[in-house]
Tab-separated table of C-alpha atoms in Angstrom:
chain	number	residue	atom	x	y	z
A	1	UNK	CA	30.641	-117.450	52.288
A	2	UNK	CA	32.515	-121.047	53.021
A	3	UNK	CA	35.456	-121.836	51.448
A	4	UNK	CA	35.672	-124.574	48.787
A	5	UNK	CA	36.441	-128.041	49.430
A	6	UNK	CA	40.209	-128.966	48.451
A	7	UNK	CA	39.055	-131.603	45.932
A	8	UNK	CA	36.672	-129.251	43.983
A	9	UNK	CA	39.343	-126.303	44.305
A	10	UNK	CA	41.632	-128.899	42.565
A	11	UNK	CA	39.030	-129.620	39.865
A	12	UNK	CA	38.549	-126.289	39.354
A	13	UNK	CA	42.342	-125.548	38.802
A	14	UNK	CA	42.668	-128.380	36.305
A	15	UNK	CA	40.164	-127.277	34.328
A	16	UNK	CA	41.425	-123.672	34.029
A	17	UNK	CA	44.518	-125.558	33.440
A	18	UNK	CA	43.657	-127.697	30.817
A	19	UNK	CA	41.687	-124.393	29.042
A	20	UNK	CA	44.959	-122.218	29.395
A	21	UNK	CA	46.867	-125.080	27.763
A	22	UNK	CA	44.154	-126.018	24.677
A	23	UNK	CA	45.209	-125.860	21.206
A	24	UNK	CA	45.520	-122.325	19.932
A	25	UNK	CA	42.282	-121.366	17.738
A	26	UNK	CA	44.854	-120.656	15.007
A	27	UNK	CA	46.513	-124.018	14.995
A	28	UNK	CA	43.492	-125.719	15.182
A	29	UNK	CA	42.015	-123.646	12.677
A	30	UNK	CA	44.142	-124.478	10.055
A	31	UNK	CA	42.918	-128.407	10.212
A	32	UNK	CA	40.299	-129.281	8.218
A	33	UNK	CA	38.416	-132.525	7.024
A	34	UNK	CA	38.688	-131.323	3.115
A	35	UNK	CA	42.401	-130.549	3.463
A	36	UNK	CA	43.608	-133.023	0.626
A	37	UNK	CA	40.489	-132.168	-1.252
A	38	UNK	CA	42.541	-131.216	-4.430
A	39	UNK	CA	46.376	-132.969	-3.658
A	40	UNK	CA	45.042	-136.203	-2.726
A	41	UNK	CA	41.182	-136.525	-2.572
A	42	UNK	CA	41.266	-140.702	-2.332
A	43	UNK	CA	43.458	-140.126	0.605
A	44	UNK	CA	41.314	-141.589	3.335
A	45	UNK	CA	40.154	-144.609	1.370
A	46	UNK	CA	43.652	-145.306	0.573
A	47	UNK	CA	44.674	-145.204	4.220
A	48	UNK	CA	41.542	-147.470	5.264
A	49	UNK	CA	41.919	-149.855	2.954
A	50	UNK	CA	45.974	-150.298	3.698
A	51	UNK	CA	45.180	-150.528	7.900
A	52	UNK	CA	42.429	-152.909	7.329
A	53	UNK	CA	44.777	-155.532	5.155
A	54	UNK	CA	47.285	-155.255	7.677
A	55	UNK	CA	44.646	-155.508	11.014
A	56	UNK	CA	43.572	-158.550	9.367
A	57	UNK	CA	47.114	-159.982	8.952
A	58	UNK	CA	48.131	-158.797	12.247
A	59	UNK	CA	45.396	-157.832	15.114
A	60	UNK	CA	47.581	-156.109	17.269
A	61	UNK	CA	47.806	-153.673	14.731
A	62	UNK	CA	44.599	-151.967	16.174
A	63	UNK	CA	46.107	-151.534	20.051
A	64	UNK	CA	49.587	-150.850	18.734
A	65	UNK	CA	48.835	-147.758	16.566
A	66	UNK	CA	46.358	-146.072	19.127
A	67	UNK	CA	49.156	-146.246	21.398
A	68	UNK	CA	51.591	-145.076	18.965
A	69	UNK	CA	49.035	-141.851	17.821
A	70	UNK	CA	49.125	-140.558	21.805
A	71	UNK	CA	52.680	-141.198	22.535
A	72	UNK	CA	53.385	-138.919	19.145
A	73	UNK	CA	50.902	-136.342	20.264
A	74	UNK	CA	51.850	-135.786	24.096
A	75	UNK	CA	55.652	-135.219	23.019
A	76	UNK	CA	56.198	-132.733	20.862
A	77	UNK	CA	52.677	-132.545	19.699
A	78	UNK	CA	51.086	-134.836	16.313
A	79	UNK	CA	53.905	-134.153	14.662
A	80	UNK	CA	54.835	-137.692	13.399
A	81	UNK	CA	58.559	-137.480	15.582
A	82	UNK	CA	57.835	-140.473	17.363
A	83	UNK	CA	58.109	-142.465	13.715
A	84	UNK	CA	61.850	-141.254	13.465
A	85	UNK	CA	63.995	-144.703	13.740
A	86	UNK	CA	66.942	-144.219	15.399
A	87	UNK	CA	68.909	-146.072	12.277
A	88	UNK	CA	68.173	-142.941	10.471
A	89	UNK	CA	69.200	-140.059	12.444
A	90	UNK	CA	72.453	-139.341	13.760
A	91	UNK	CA	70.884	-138.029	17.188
A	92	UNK	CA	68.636	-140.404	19.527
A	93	UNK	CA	65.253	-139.236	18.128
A	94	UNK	CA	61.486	-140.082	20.874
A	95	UNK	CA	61.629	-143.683	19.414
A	96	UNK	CA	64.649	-144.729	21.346
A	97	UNK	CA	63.444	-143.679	25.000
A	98	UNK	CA	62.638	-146.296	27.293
A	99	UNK	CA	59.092	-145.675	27.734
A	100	UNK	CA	58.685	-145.972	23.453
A	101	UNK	CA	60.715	-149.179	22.858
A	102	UNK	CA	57.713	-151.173	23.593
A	103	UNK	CA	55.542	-149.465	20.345
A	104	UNK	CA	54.865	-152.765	18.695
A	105	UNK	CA	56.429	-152.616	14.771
A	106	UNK	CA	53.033	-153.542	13.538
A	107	UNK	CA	52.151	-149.783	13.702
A	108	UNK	CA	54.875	-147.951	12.612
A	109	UNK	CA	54.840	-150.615	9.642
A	110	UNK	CA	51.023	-149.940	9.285
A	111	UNK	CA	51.643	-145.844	8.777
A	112	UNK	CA	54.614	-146.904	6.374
A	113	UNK	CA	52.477	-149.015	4.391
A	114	UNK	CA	49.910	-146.314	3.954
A	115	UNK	CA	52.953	-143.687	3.031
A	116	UNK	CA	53.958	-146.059	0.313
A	117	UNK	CA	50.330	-146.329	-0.806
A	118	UNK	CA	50.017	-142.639	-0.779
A	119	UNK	CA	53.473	-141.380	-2.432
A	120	UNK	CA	52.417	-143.702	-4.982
A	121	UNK	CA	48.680	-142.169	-5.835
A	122	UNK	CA	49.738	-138.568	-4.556
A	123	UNK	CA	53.708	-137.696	-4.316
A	124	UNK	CA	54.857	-135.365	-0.885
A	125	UNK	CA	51.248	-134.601	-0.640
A	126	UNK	CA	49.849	-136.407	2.595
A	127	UNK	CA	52.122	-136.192	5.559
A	128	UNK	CA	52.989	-138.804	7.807
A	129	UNK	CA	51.508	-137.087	11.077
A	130	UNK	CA	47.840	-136.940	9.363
A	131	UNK	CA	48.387	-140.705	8.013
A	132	UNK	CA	48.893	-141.449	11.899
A	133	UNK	CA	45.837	-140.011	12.823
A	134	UNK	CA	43.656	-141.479	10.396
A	135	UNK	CA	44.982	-144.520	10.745
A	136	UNK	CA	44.447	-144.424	14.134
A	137	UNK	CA	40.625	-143.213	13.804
A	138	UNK	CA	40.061	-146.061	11.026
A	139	UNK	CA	41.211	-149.407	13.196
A	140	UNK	CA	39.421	-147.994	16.143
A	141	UNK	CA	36.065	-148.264	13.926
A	142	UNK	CA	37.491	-151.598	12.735
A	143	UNK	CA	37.144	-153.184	16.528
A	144	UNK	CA	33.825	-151.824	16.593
A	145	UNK	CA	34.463	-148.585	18.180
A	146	UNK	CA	33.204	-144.906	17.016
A	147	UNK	CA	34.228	-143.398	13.482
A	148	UNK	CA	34.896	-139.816	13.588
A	149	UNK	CA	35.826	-137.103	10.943
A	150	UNK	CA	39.503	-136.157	11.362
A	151	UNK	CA	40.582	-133.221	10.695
A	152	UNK	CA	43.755	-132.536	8.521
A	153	UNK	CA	46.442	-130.637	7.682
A	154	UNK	CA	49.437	-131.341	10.001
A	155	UNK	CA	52.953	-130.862	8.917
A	156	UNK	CA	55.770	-133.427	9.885
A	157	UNK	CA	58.498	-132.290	12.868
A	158	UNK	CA	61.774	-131.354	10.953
A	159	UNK	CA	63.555	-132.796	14.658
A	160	UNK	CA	63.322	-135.960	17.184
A	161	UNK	CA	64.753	-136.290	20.491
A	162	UNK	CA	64.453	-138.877	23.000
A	163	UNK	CA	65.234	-135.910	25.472
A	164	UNK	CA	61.418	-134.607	24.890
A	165	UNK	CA	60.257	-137.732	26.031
A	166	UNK	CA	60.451	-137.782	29.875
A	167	UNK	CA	57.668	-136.348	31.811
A	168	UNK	CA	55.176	-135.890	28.705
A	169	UNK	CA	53.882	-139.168	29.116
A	170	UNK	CA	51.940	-140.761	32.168
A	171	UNK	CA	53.553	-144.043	34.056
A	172	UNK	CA	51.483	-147.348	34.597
A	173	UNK	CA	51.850	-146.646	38.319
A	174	UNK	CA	50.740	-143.221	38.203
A	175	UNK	CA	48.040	-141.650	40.547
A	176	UNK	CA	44.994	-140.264	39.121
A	177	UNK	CA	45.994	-136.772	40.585
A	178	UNK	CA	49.436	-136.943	39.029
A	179	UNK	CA	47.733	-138.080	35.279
A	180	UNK	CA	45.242	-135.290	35.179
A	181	UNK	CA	47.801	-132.968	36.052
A	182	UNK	CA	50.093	-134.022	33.182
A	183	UNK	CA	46.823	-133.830	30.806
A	184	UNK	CA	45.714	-130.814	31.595
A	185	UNK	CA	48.787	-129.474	31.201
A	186	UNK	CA	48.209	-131.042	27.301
A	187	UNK	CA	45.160	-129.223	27.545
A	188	UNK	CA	43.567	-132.566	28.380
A	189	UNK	CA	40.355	-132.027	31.008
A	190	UNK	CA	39.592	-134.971	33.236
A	191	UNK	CA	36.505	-136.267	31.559
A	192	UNK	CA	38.696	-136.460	28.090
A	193	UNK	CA	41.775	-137.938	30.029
A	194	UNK	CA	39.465	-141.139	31.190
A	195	UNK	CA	37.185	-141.197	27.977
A	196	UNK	CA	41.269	-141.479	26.175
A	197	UNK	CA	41.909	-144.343	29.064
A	198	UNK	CA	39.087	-146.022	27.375
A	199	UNK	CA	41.114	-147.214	24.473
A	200	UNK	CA	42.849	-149.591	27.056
A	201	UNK	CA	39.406	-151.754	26.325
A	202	UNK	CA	41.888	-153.189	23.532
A	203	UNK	CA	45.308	-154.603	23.323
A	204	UNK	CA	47.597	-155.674	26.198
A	205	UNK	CA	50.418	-155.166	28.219
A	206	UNK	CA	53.787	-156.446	29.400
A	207	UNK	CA	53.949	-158.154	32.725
A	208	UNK	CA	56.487	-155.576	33.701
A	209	UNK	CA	54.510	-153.262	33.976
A	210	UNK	CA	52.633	-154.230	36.423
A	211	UNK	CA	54.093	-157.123	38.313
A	212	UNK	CA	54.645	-154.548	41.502
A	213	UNK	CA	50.978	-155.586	42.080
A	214	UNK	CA	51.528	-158.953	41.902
A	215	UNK	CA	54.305	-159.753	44.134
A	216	UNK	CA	56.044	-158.480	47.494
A	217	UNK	CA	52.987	-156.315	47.729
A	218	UNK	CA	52.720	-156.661	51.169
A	219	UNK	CA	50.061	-158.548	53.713
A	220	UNK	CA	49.838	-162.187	52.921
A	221	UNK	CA	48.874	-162.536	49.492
A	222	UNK	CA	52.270	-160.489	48.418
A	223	UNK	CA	49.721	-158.559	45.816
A	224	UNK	CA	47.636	-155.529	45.286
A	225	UNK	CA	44.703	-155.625	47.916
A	226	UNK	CA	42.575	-153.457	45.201
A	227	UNK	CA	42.994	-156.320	42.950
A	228	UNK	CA	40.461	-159.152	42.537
A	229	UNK	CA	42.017	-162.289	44.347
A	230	UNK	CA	41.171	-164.696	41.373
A	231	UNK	CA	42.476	-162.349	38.972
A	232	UNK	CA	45.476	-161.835	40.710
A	233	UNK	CA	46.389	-165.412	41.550
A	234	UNK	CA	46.313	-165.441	37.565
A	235	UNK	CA	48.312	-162.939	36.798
A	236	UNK	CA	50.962	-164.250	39.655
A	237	UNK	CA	50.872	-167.552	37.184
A	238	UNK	CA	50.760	-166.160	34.203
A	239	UNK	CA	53.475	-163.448	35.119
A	240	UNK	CA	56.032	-165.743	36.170
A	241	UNK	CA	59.190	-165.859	34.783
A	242	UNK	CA	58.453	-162.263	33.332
A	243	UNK	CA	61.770	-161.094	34.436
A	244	UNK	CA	63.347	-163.662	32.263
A	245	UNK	CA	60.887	-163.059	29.273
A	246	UNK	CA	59.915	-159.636	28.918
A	247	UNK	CA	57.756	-160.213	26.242
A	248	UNK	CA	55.004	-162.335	28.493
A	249	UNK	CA	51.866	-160.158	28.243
A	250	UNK	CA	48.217	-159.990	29.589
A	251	UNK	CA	45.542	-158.451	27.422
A	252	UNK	CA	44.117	-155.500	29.150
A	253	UNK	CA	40.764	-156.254	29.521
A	254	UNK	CA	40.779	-159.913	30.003
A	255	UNK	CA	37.037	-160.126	29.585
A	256	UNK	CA	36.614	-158.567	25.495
A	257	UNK	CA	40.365	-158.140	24.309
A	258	UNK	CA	39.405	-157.459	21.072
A	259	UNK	CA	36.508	-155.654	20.766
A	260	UNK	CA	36.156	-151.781	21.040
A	261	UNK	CA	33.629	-151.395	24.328
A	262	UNK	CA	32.753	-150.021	27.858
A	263	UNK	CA	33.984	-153.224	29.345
A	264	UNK	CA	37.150	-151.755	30.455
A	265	UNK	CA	35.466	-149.363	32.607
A	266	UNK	CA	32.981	-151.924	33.925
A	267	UNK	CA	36.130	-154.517	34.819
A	268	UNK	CA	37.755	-151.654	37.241
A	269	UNK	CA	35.034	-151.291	40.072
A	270	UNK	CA	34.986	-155.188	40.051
A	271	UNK	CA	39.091	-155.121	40.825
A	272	UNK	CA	40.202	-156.494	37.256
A	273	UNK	CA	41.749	-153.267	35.786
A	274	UNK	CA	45.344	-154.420	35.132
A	275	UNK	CA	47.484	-151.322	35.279
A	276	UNK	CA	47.653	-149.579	38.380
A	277	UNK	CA	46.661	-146.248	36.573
A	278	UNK	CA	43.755	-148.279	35.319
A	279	UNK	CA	42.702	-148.853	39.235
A	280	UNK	CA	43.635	-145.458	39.708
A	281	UNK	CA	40.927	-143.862	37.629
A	282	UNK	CA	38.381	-145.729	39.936
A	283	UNK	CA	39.951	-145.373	43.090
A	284	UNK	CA	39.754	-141.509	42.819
A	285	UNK	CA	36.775	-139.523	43.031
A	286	UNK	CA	37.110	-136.571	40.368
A	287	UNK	CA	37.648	-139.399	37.736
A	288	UNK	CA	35.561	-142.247	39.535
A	289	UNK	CA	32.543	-140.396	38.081
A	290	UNK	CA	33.291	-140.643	34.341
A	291	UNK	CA	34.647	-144.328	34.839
A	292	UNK	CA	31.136	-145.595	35.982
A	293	UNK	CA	29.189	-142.859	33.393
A	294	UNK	CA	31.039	-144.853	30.552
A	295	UNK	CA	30.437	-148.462	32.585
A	296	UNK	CA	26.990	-147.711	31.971
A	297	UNK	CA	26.292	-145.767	28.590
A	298	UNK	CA	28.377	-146.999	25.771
A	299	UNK	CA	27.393	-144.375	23.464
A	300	UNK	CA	28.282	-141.715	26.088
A	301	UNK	CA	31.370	-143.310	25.664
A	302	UNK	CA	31.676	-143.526	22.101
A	303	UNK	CA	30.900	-139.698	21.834
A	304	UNK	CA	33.333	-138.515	24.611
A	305	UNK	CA	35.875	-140.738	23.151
A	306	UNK	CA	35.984	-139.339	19.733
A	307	UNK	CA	35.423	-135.930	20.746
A	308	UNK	CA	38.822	-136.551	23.017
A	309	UNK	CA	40.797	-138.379	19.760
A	310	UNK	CA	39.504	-135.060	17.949
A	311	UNK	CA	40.790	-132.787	20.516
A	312	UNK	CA	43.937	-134.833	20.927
A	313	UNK	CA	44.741	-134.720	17.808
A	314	UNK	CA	45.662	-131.269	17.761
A	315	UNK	CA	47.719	-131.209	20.409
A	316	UNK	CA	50.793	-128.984	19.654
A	317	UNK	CA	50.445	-129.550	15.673
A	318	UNK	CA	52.796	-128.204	13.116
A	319	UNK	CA	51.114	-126.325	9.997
A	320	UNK	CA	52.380	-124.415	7.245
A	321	UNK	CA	56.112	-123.495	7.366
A	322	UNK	CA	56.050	-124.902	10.785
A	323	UNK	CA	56.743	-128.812	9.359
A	324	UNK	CA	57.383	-130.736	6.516
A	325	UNK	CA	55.824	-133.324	4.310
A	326	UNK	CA	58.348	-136.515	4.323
A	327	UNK	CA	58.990	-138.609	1.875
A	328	UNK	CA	59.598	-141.346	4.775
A	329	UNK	CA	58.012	-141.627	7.860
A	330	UNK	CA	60.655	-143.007	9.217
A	331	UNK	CA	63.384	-140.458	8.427
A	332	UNK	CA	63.669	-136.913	8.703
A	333	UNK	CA	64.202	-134.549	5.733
């Protein structure tokens, strides 16, 4: 009998990985889509209805809060600790890393917006950790995406420390290798870590983060070979002066920013993914698969993706004695 290949032997081990690492069946258990059934049974209109007013108003909103939902879950788990503000607590609570201090305000004001609603119809009922994850489920179906029962039930972290923060979240220059490592170790398989990738179809990012692509790359161009030449000449113009202006952002896929679809993974063989983890996902074989399966099936897409936000969103929860119910997201009890 031959041996394996390396690559599949790695597949293999981040899959058993991943599995060892899943949500406990008790944990998950306790989640369900009827969990406010009785305390607050207009809680997911209530939510809908205050995201939609406030994607309308402001349609970063959408981007902003998906973004927010994964950094909270790959922490400490959906436990609402990334909403802590650091005015409020005498330690430096997940909010205050550097990696988090670009979470646009638009979403945390979203998720306190739909707290207000809620204490209002159903008092220390709904906590702040499920409002996240509906709200994140409902604005995805707003841009078109996939809607998705979520299940509910999560308590609210009692503690927030920027300290948690390093090394539970993945780095825009990241390898492929390195990102499905730190998944799986979320209990995260490959296929869910690039159907997840997949919400990069919306919102943008900050030249920053990936203006090592664009200039003293290297060879005579100064960028990213892997990049598209036209696409990079525009980002070196559009990019410049970023180091004077860190807000100057690029929308991450350039072709439909704001529309929920497969384009992201059909812009990365053609050299326009922006991030170099975006490239990454192509450039690697284990993961290369999935990127073109969703380039050319948007409902296989839809489904993984869903099933993913599902299975993310019970990522380390809190239930029970385990957590709290705020009052305010935004401050611990």
């Amino acid at each position: 009998m031959g041996t394996l290949p390396r690559r599949l032997l790695f597949s293999l081990a981040l899959l058993l990985l991943a599995a060892a690492a899943a949500p406990g069946a008790v944990a998950a258990g306790r989640l369900s889509t009827s969990y406010y059934r009785r305390s607050c049974p207009r809680v997911e209109q209530i939510v809908s209805d205050v995201v939609a007013a406030k994607q309308r108003a402001n349609p970063s909103t959408a981007a902003g809060t998906l973004r927010l939902f994964f950094h909270d879950c790959f922490v400490s788990g959906c436990d609402a600790s990334v909403l802590v503000s650091p005015l409020s607590s005498d330690q430096t609570p997940e909010r205050a890393a550097e990696i988090n201090l670009s979470l646009p305000g638009d979403a945390f004001d979203a998720v306190a917006r739909a707290k207000t609603a809620l204490e209002a119809a159903c008092p220390g009922a709904v906590s702040c950790a499920d409002i996240l994850a509906l709200a994140a489920r409902d604005l995805v179906g707003i841009l078109g995406g996939p809607r998705f029962p979520v299940f509910l039930g999560r308590r609210d972290a009692r503690r927030s420390d920027a300290r948690d923060v390093e090394g539970n979240l993945p780095r825009t220059n990241m390898s492929a290798r390195a990102m499905a490592v730190l998944f799986a170790r979320k209990g995260i398989t490959p296929q869910e870590m690039v159907a997840l990738a997949g919400a990069h179809t919306v919102g943008f990012s900050h030249c920053a983060e990936f203006a090592h692509r664009l200039y003293n790359y290297g060879g005579a161009d100064g960028y990213d070979p892997s990049l598209n030449p036209a696409f990079a000449r525009a980002l070196q113009s559009s990019c410049t002066g970023y180091d004077k202006d860190p807000t100057i952002s690029i929308f991450n896929d350039i072709v439909t920013p704001r529309d929920f679809d497969e384009l992201y993974y059909k812009n990365l063989p053609r050299g326009l993914g922006l991030l170099a983890s975006d490239a990454a996902l192509w450039e690697y074989g284990p993961t290369r698969v999935f990127v073109q399966r969703y380039a050319d099936n948007r409902t296989a897409f839809f489904e993984d993706f869903a099933k993913a936000m599902q299975k993310l969103g019970t990522v380390g929860v809190k239930t029970g004695r385990q957590g709290v119910v705020r009052r305010q997201c935004d401050i611990l009890d």
